[in-house]
CSV table of N, CA, C and O in Angstrom, one decimal:
chain,number,residue,atom,x,y,z
A,20,MET,N,-46.9,-190.7,223.1
A,20,MET,CA,-47.4,-190.2,224.3
A,20,MET,C,-48.5,-191.1,224.9
A,20,MET,O,-49.5,-191.4,224.2
A,21,THR,N,-48.3,-191.5,226.1
A,21,THR,CA,-49.3,-192.4,226.7
A,21,THR,C,-50.1,-191.6,227.7
A,21,THR,O,-49.7,-190.6,228.3
A,22,LEU,N,-51.3,-192.0,227.8
A,22,LEU,CA,-52.3,-191.4,228.7
A,22,LEU,C,-52.2,-192.1,230.1
A,22,LEU,O,-52.5,-193.3,230.2
A,23,ASP,N,-51.8,-191.4,231.1
A,23,ASP,CA,-51.7,-191.9,232.4
A,23,ASP,C,-53.1,-191.8,233.1
A,23,ASP,O,-53.6,-190.7,233.3
A,24,PRO,N,-53.8,-193.0,233.4
A,24,PRO,CA,-55.1,-192.9,234.0
A,24,PRO,C,-55.2,-192.2,235.3
A,24,PRO,O,-56.2,-191.6,235.7
A,25,ASN,N,-54.1,-192.2,236.1
A,25,ASN,CA,-54.1,-191.5,237.4
A,25,ASN,C,-54.2,-190.0,237.2
A,25,ASN,O,-54.9,-189.3,237.9
A,26,ILE,N,-53.4,-189.4,236.2
A,26,ILE,CA,-53.4,-188.0,236.0
A,26,ILE,C,-54.8,-187.6,235.4
A,26,ILE,O,-55.4,-186.6,235.9
A,27,TYR,N,-55.4,-188.4,234.5
A,27,TYR,CA,-56.7,-188.1,234.0
A,27,TYR,C,-57.7,-188.1,235.1
A,27,TYR,O,-58.6,-187.2,235.1
A,28,SER,N,-57.7,-189.1,235.9
A,28,SER,CA,-58.7,-189.2,237.0
A,28,SER,C,-58.5,-188.1,238.0
A,28,SER,O,-59.6,-187.5,238.4
A,29,THR,N,-57.3,-187.6,238.3
A,29,THR,CA,-57.1,-186.5,239.2
A,29,THR,C,-57.7,-185.2,238.6
A,29,THR,O,-58.4,-184.4,239.2
A,30,LYS,N,-57.4,-185.0,237.3
A,30,LYS,CA,-57.9,-183.8,236.6
A,30,LYS,C,-59.5,-183.8,236.6
A,30,LYS,O,-60.1,-182.8,236.8
A,31,LYS,N,-60.0,-184.9,236.3
A,31,LYS,CA,-61.5,-185.0,236.2
A,31,LYS,C,-62.1,-184.8,237.6
A,31,LYS,O,-63.1,-184.1,237.7
A,32,THR,N,-61.5,-185.3,238.7
A,32,THR,CA,-62.0,-185.1,240.0
A,32,THR,C,-61.9,-183.6,240.4
A,32,THR,O,-62.8,-183.0,241.0
A,33,VAL,N,-60.8,-182.9,240.1
A,33,VAL,CA,-60.6,-181.5,240.4
A,33,VAL,C,-61.7,-180.7,239.7
A,33,VAL,O,-62.3,-179.8,240.3
A,34,MET,N,-61.9,-181.0,238.4
A,34,MET,CA,-62.9,-180.2,237.7
A,34,MET,C,-64.3,-180.5,238.3
A,34,MET,O,-65.2,-179.5,238.3
A,35,THR,N,-64.6,-181.7,238.7
A,35,THR,CA,-65.9,-182.0,239.3
A,35,THR,C,-66.1,-181.2,240.6
A,35,THR,O,-67.1,-180.7,241.0
A,36,ILE,N,-65.0,-181.1,241.4
A,36,ILE,CA,-65.0,-180.4,242.7
A,36,ILE,C,-65.3,-178.9,242.4
A,36,ILE,O,-66.0,-178.3,243.1
A,37,LEU,N,-64.6,-178.4,241.4
A,37,LEU,CA,-64.9,-177.0,241.0
A,37,LEU,C,-66.3,-176.7,240.6
A,37,LEU,O,-66.9,-175.7,241.0
A,38,CYS,N,-66.9,-177.7,239.9
A,38,CYS,CA,-68.3,-177.5,239.6
A,38,CYS,C,-69.2,-177.6,240.8
A,38,CYS,O,-70.2,-176.9,240.9
A,39,LEU,N,-68.9,-178.4,241.7
A,39,LEU,CA,-69.6,-178.5,243.0
A,39,LEU,C,-69.5,-177.3,243.8
A,39,LEU,O,-70.5,-176.8,244.4
A,40,ILE,N,-68.4,-176.6,243.8
A,40,ILE,CA,-68.3,-175.3,244.5
A,40,ILE,C,-69.2,-174.3,243.8
A,40,ILE,O,-69.9,-173.5,244.5
A,41,ILE,N,-69.3,-174.3,242.5
A,41,ILE,CA,-70.3,-173.4,241.8
A,41,ILE,C,-71.7,-173.7,242.3
A,41,ILE,O,-72.5,-172.8,242.5
A,42,ILE,N,-72.1,-175.0,242.4
A,42,ILE,CA,-73.4,-175.4,242.8
A,42,ILE,C,-73.7,-174.9,244.2
A,42,ILE,O,-74.7,-174.4,244.5
A,43,ILE,N,-72.7,-175.1,245.1
A,43,ILE,CA,-72.8,-174.7,246.5
A,43,ILE,C,-73.0,-173.2,246.6
A,43,ILE,O,-73.9,-172.7,247.3
A,44,MET,N,-72.3,-172.4,245.8
A,44,MET,CA,-72.4,-171.0,245.8
A,44,MET,C,-73.8,-170.5,245.3
A,44,MET,O,-74.4,-169.6,245.9
A,45,ALA,N,-74.3,-171.1,244.2
A,45,ALA,CA,-75.6,-170.8,243.7
A,45,ALA,C,-76.7,-171.1,244.7
A,45,ALA,O,-77.6,-170.3,244.8
A,46,ASN,N,-76.6,-172.3,245.3
A,46,ASN,CA,-77.6,-172.7,246.3
A,46,ASN,C,-77.6,-171.8,247.5
A,46,ASN,O,-78.6,-171.5,248.1
A,47,SER,N,-76.4,-171.3,247.9
A,47,SER,CA,-76.3,-170.4,249.0
A,47,SER,C,-76.9,-169.1,248.7
A,47,SER,O,-77.6,-168.5,249.6
A,48,ILE,N,-76.7,-168.6,247.5
A,48,ILE,CA,-77.3,-167.3,247.1
A,48,ILE,C,-78.9,-167.5,247.1
A,48,ILE,O,-79.6,-166.6,247.5
A,49,GLN,N,-79.3,-168.6,246.6
A,49,GLN,CA,-80.8,-168.9,246.6
A,49,GLN,C,-81.3,-169.0,248.0
A,49,GLN,O,-82.4,-168.4,248.2
A,50,LEU,N,-80.6,-169.6,248.9
A,50,LEU,CA,-81.1,-169.7,250.3
A,50,LEU,C,-81.1,-168.3,250.9
A,50,LEU,O,-82.1,-168.0,251.7
A,51,LYS,N,-80.1,-167.5,250.7
A,51,LYS,CA,-80.1,-166.2,251.2
A,51,LYS,C,-81.3,-165.4,250.7
A,51,LYS,O,-81.9,-164.7,251.5
A,52,PHE,N,-81.6,-165.5,249.5
A,52,PHE,CA,-82.7,-164.8,248.9
A,52,PHE,C,-84.0,-165.2,249.5
A,52,PHE,O,-84.9,-164.4,249.9
A,53,VAL,N,-84.2,-166.5,249.7
A,53,VAL,CA,-85.4,-167.1,250.2
A,53,VAL,C,-85.6,-166.7,251.7
A,53,VAL,O,-86.7,-166.3,252.1
A,54,ILE,N,-84.5,-166.7,252.4
A,54,ILE,CA,-84.6,-166.3,253.9
A,54,ILE,C,-84.9,-164.9,254.0
A,54,ILE,O,-85.7,-164.4,254.9
A,55,ARG,N,-84.3,-164.0,253.2
A,55,ARG,CA,-84.5,-162.6,253.3
A,55,ARG,C,-85.9,-162.2,252.9
A,55,ARG,O,-86.4,-161.2,253.4
A,56,ASN,N,-86.4,-162.8,251.9
A,56,ASN,CA,-87.8,-162.5,251.3
A,56,ASN,C,-88.8,-163.5,251.8
A,56,ASN,O,-89.7,-163.8,251.1
A,57,SER,N,-88.7,-163.9,253.0
A,57,SER,CA,-89.7,-164.9,253.6
A,57,SER,C,-91.1,-164.4,253.7
A,57,SER,O,-92.0,-165.1,253.6
A,58,ALA,N,-91.3,-163.1,253.8
A,58,ALA,CA,-92.6,-162.5,253.9
A,58,ALA,C,-93.4,-162.6,252.6
A,58,ALA,O,-94.6,-162.8,252.6
A,59,SER,N,-92.7,-162.5,251.5
A,59,SER,CA,-93.4,-162.5,250.2
A,59,SER,C,-93.6,-163.9,249.6
A,59,SER,O,-94.2,-164.0,248.6
A,60,ILE,N,-93.0,-164.9,250.2
A,60,ILE,CA,-93.1,-166.3,249.7
A,60,ILE,C,-94.2,-167.0,250.5
A,60,ILE,O,-94.3,-166.8,251.7
A,61,THR,N,-95.0,-167.8,249.8
A,61,THR,CA,-96.0,-168.5,250.5
A,61,THR,C,-95.4,-169.5,251.5
A,61,THR,O,-94.3,-170.0,251.3
A,62,GLN,N,-96.1,-169.7,252.6
A,62,GLN,CA,-95.5,-170.5,253.7
A,62,GLN,C,-95.2,-171.9,253.4
A,62,GLN,O,-94.2,-172.4,253.8
A,63,GLN,N,-96.0,-172.6,252.6
A,63,GLN,CA,-95.7,-174.0,252.2
A,63,GLN,C,-94.5,-174.1,251.3
A,63,GLN,O,-93.8,-175.0,251.4
A,64,PHE,N,-94.3,-173.1,250.4
A,64,PHE,CA,-93.2,-173.2,249.5
A,64,PHE,C,-91.9,-172.7,250.3
A,64,PHE,O,-90.8,-173.1,249.9
A,65,TYR,N,-92.0,-171.9,251.3
A,65,TYR,CA,-90.9,-171.4,252.0
A,65,TYR,C,-90.1,-172.5,252.7
A,65,TYR,O,-88.9,-172.7,252.6
A,66,SER,N,-90.9,-173.4,253.4
A,66,SER,CA,-90.2,-174.5,254.1
A,66,SER,C,-89.6,-175.5,253.1
A,66,SER,O,-88.5,-176.1,253.4
A,67,ALA,N,-90.3,-175.7,252.0
A,67,ALA,CA,-89.8,-176.6,251.0
A,67,ALA,C,-88.5,-176.1,250.4
A,67,ALA,O,-87.5,-176.8,250.2
A,68,GLN,N,-88.5,-174.8,250.0
A,68,GLN,CA,-87.3,-174.2,249.4
A,68,GLN,C,-86.1,-174.2,250.4
A,68,GLN,O,-85.0,-174.5,250.0
A,69,VAL,N,-86.4,-173.9,251.6
A,69,VAL,CA,-85.3,-173.9,252.6
A,69,VAL,C,-84.8,-175.3,252.8
A,69,VAL,O,-83.5,-175.6,252.8
A,70,GLY,N,-85.6,-176.3,252.9
A,70,GLY,CA,-85.2,-177.7,253.1
A,70,GLY,C,-84.5,-178.2,251.9
A,70,GLY,O,-83.4,-178.9,252.1
A,71,LEU,N,-85.0,-178.0,250.7
A,71,LEU,CA,-84.3,-178.4,249.5
A,71,LEU,C,-82.9,-177.7,249.4
A,71,LEU,O,-82.0,-178.4,248.9
A,72,GLY,N,-82.9,-176.5,249.7
A,72,GLY,CA,-81.6,-175.7,249.5
A,72,GLY,C,-80.6,-176.2,250.5
A,72,GLY,O,-79.4,-176.4,250.1
A,73,ILE,N,-80.9,-176.4,251.7
A,73,ILE,CA,-80.0,-177.0,252.7
A,73,ILE,C,-79.5,-178.4,252.4
A,73,ILE,O,-78.4,-178.7,252.4
A,74,THR,N,-80.5,-179.2,251.9
A,74,THR,CA,-80.2,-180.6,251.5
A,74,THR,C,-79.2,-180.6,250.3
A,74,THR,O,-78.2,-181.3,250.3
A,75,SER,N,-79.4,-179.7,249.4
A,75,SER,CA,-78.6,-179.6,248.2
A,75,SER,C,-77.2,-179.1,248.6
A,75,SER,O,-76.2,-179.7,248.1
A,76,VAL,N,-77.0,-178.2,249.4
A,76,VAL,CA,-75.7,-177.7,249.9
A,76,VAL,C,-75.0,-178.8,250.6
A,76,VAL,O,-73.8,-179.1,250.3
A,77,LEU,N,-75.7,-179.5,251.5
A,77,LEU,CA,-75.0,-180.6,252.3
A,77,LEU,C,-74.6,-181.8,251.4
A,77,LEU,O,-73.5,-182.4,251.5
A,78,LEU,N,-75.5,-182.1,250.4
A,78,LEU,CA,-75.2,-183.2,249.5
A,78,LEU,C,-74.0,-182.8,248.6
A,78,LEU,O,-73.1,-183.7,248.4
A,79,ALA,N,-73.9,-181.6,248.1
A,79,ALA,CA,-72.8,-181.2,247.3
A,79,ALA,C,-71.5,-181.2,248.1
A,79,ALA,O,-70.5,-181.6,247.5
A,80,ALA,N,-71.6,-180.7,249.3
A,80,ALA,CA,-70.4,-180.7,250.1
A,80,ALA,C,-69.9,-182.2,250.4
A,80,ALA,O,-68.7,-182.4,250.4
A,81,SER,N,-70.8,-183.1,250.7
A,81,SER,CA,-70.4,-184.5,250.9
A,81,SER,C,-69.9,-185.1,249.7
A,81,SER,O,-68.9,-185.9,249.8
A,82,ILE,N,-70.4,-184.8,248.5
A,82,ILE,CA,-69.8,-185.3,247.3
A,82,ILE,C,-68.4,-184.8,247.1
A,82,ILE,O,-67.5,-185.5,246.7
A,83,GLY,N,-68.2,-183.5,247.4
A,83,GLY,CA,-66.9,-183.0,247.3
A,83,GLY,C,-65.9,-183.6,248.2
A,83,GLY,O,-64.8,-183.9,247.8
A,84,PHE,N,-66.3,-184.0,249.4
A,84,PHE,CA,-65.4,-184.7,250.3
A,84,PHE,C,-65.1,-186.1,249.8
A,84,PHE,O,-63.9,-186.5,249.9
A,85,VAL,N,-66.1,-186.8,249.3
A,85,VAL,CA,-65.8,-188.1,248.7
A,85,VAL,C,-64.9,-188.0,247.5
A,85,VAL,O,-64.0,-188.8,247.4
A,86,LEU,N,-65.0,-187.0,246.7
A,86,LEU,CA,-64.1,-186.8,245.6
A,86,LEU,C,-62.7,-186.5,246.0
A,86,LEU,O,-61.8,-186.9,245.4
A,87,MET,N,-62.6,-185.6,247.0
A,87,MET,CA,-61.3,-185.3,247.5
A,87,MET,C,-60.6,-186.6,248.1
A,87,MET,O,-59.4,-186.8,247.9
A,88,TYR,N,-61.3,-187.5,248.7
A,88,TYR,CA,-60.8,-188.7,249.2
A,88,TYR,C,-60.3,-189.6,248.0
A,88,TYR,O,-59.3,-190.2,248.0
A,89,SER,N,-61.2,-189.7,247.0
A,89,SER,CA,-60.8,-190.5,245.8
A,89,SER,C,-59.7,-190.0,245.0
A,89,SER,O,-59.0,-190.8,244.4
A,90,ALA,N,-59.5,-188.7,245.1
A,90,ALA,CA,-58.3,-188.1,244.3
A,90,ALA,C,-57.0,-188.5,245.0
A,90,ALA,O,-56.0,-188.5,244.3
A,91,ARG,N,-57.0,-188.8,246.2
A,91,ARG,CA,-55.8,-189.2,246.9
A,91,ARG,C,-55.4,-190.7,246.6
A,91,ARG,O,-54.2,-191.0,246.8
A,92,LEU,N,-56.3,-191.5,246.1
A,92,LEU,CA,-56.0,-192.9,245.8
A,92,LEU,C,-55.3,-193.0,244.5
A,92,LEU,O,-55.6,-192.2,243.5
A,93,ASN,N,-54.4,-193.9,244.3
A,93,ASN,CA,-53.7,-194.1,243.1
A,93,ASN,C,-54.5,-195.1,242.2
A,93,ASN,O,-54.7,-196.3,242.5
A,94,TYR,N,-54.9,-194.6,241.0
A,94,TYR,CA,-55.7,-195.4,240.1
A,94,TYR,C,-54.8,-196.5,239.4
A,94,TYR,O,-55.3,-197.5,239.0
A,95,ASN,N,-53.5,-196.3,239.4
A,95,ASN,CA,-52.6,-197.3,238.8
A,95,ASN,C,-52.5,-198.6,239.7
A,95,ASN,O,-52.1,-199.6,239.2
A,96,ASP,N,-52.8,-198.5,240.9
A,96,ASP,CA,-52.7,-199.6,241.8
A,96,ASP,C,-53.9,-200.6,241.6
A,96,ASP,O,-55.1,-200.2,241.7
A,97,GLU,N,-53.6,-201.8,241.2
A,97,GLU,CA,-54.7,-202.7,240.8
A,97,GLU,C,-55.6,-203.0,242.0
A,97,GLU,O,-56.8,-203.3,241.7
A,98,TYR,N,-55.1,-203.0,243.2
A,98,TYR,CA,-56.0,-203.4,244.3
A,98,TYR,C,-56.9,-202.3,244.7
A,98,TYR,O,-58.0,-202.5,245.3
A,99,LYS,N,-56.6,-201.0,244.3
A,99,LYS,CA,-57.5,-199.9,244.6
A,99,LYS,C,-58.5,-199.6,243.5
A,99,LYS,O,-59.4,-198.7,243.7
A,100,GLN,N,-58.3,-200.2,242.3
A,100,GLN,CA,-59.2,-199.9,241.2
A,100,GLN,C,-60.6,-200.2,241.4
A,100,GLN,O,-61.5,-199.5,241.1
A,101,ARG,N,-60.9,-201.3,242.1
A,101,ARG,CA,-62.3,-201.7,242.4
A,101,ARG,C,-62.9,-200.8,243.3
A,101,ARG,O,-64.1,-200.4,243.2
A,102,LYS,N,-62.1,-200.3,244.4
A,102,LYS,CA,-62.7,-199.3,245.3
A,102,LYS,C,-62.9,-198.0,244.6
A,102,LYS,O,-64.0,-197.4,244.9
A,103,LEU,N,-62.0,-197.6,243.8
A,103,LEU,CA,-62.2,-196.3,243.0
A,103,LEU,C,-63.4,-196.4,242.1
A,103,LEU,O,-64.2,-195.4,241.9
A,104,ASP,N,-63.6,-197.6,241.4
A,104,ASP,CA,-64.8,-197.7,240.6
A,104,ASP,C,-66.1,-197.6,241.4
A,104,ASP,O,-67.0,-197.0,240.9
A,105,PHE,N,-66.1,-198.2,242.6
A,105,PHE,CA,-67.3,-198.1,243.4
A,105,PHE,C,-67.5,-196.7,243.9
A,105,PHE,O,-68.7,-196.2,243.8
A,106,ILE,N,-66.4,-196.0,244.2
A,106,ILE,CA,-66.6,-194.6,244.7
A,106,ILE,C,-67.1,-193.7,243.5
A,106,ILE,O,-68.0,-192.9,243.7
A,107,ASN,N,-66.5,-193.9,242.3
A,107,ASN,CA,-67.0,-193.2,241.1
A,107,ASN,C,-68.4,-193.4,240.8
A,107,ASN,O,-69.2,-192.5,240.4
A,108,ASN,N,-68.9,-194.7,240.9
A,108,ASN,CA,-70.3,-195.0,240.6
A,108,ASN,C,-71.2,-194.4,241.6
A,108,ASN,O,-72.3,-193.9,241.3
A,109,THR,N,-70.8,-194.4,242.9
A,109,THR,CA,-71.5,-193.8,244.0
A,109,THR,C,-71.6,-192.3,243.8
A,109,THR,O,-72.7,-191.7,243.9
A,110,VAL,N,-70.5,-191.7,243.4
A,110,VAL,CA,-70.5,-190.2,243.1
A,110,VAL,C,-71.5,-189.9,241.9
A,110,VAL,O,-72.2,-188.9,242.0
A,111,MET,N,-71.5,-190.7,240.9
A,111,MET,CA,-72.3,-190.4,239.8
A,111,MET,C,-73.8,-190.5,240.2
A,111,MET,O,-74.6,-189.7,239.7
A,112,ILE,N,-74.2,-191.5,241.0
A,112,ILE,CA,-75.5,-191.6,241.5
A,112,ILE,C,-75.9,-190.3,242.3
A,112,ILE,O,-77.0,-189.8,242.2
A,113,LEU,N,-75.0,-189.9,243.2
A,113,LEU,CA,-75.2,-188.8,244.1
A,113,LEU,C,-75.3,-187.5,243.2
A,113,LEU,O,-76.1,-186.6,243.5
A,114,LEU,N,-74.5,-187.4,242.2
A,114,LEU,CA,-74.6,-186.2,241.3
A,114,LEU,C,-75.9,-186.2,240.6
A,114,LEU,O,-76.5,-185.1,240.4
A,115,PHE,N,-76.4,-187.3,240.2
A,115,PHE,CA,-77.8,-187.4,239.5
A,115,PHE,C,-78.8,-186.9,240.5
A,115,PHE,O,-79.7,-186.2,240.1
A,116,VAL,N,-78.8,-187.4,241.7
A,116,VAL,CA,-79.7,-187.0,242.8
A,116,VAL,C,-79.6,-185.5,243.0
A,116,VAL,O,-80.6,-184.8,243.1
A,117,LEU,N,-78.4,-184.9,243.0
A,117,LEU,CA,-78.2,-183.5,243.2
A,117,LEU,C,-78.8,-182.7,242.0
A,117,LEU,O,-79.4,-181.7,242.3
A,118,CYS,N,-78.7,-183.2,240.8
A,118,CYS,CA,-79.3,-182.5,239.7
A,118,CYS,C,-80.8,-182.5,239.8
A,118,CYS,O,-81.4,-181.5,239.5
A,119,ILE,N,-81.4,-183.6,240.1
A,119,ILE,CA,-82.8,-183.7,240.3
A,119,ILE,C,-83.3,-182.7,241.4
A,119,ILE,O,-84.3,-182.0,241.3
A,120,LEU,N,-82.5,-182.7,242.5
A,120,LEU,CA,-82.8,-181.8,243.6
A,120,LEU,C,-82.8,-180.3,243.2
A,120,LEU,O,-83.7,-179.5,243.5
A,121,ASN,N,-81.8,-180.0,242.4
A,121,ASN,CA,-81.7,-178.6,241.9
A,121,ASN,C,-82.8,-178.3,240.9
A,121,ASN,O,-83.2,-177.1,240.8
A,122,ILE,N,-83.2,-179.2,240.1
A,122,ILE,CA,-84.4,-179.0,239.2
A,122,ILE,C,-85.6,-178.6,240.1
A,122,ILE,O,-86.4,-177.7,239.7
A,123,PHE,N,-85.8,-179.3,241.2
A,123,PHE,CA,-87.0,-179.0,242.0
A,123,PHE,C,-86.8,-177.6,242.6
A,123,PHE,O,-87.8,-176.9,242.8
A,124,ILE,N,-85.6,-177.3,243.0
A,124,ILE,CA,-85.4,-175.9,243.6
A,124,ILE,C,-85.7,-174.9,242.6
A,124,ILE,O,-86.4,-173.9,242.9
A,125,VAL,N,-85.2,-175.0,241.4
A,125,VAL,CA,-85.5,-174.0,240.3
A,125,VAL,C,-87.0,-174.0,240.0
A,125,VAL,O,-87.5,-172.9,239.7
A,126,ALA,N,-87.6,-175.1,240.0
A,126,ALA,CA,-89.1,-175.2,239.6
A,126,ALA,C,-89.9,-174.5,240.7
A,126,ALA,O,-91.0,-174.0,240.3
A,127,MET,N,-89.5,-174.3,241.9
A,127,MET,CA,-90.3,-173.7,242.9
A,127,MET,C,-90.2,-172.2,242.9
A,127,MET,O,-90.9,-171.5,243.6
A,128,ASN,N,-89.3,-171.6,242.0
A,128,ASN,CA,-89.2,-170.2,242.0
A,128,ASN,C,-90.3,-169.5,241.2
A,128,ASN,O,-90.8,-169.9,240.3
């Protein structure tokens, strides 16, 4: 039994997109809570929480779109492997930034 890199890459991309959907849902719930309870949150933290929440949702959505684009490319094609490697490296950097952003969001609660 041989491992097809294209199938493995597609499965990995789908699982990453599902994780991004979970992050978007969690950040949306956090934003809804912050906006509804704006009177009880200090003013300086309110704008920071809303800004970080919106940034996190937009970043997660853009990572998802990039991953959906990369899932359409064939990893077995030698000419597209370099492009896919660049896209995967970029997505990894953006996911790291998203994790740091979510740590700041959680720290402000």
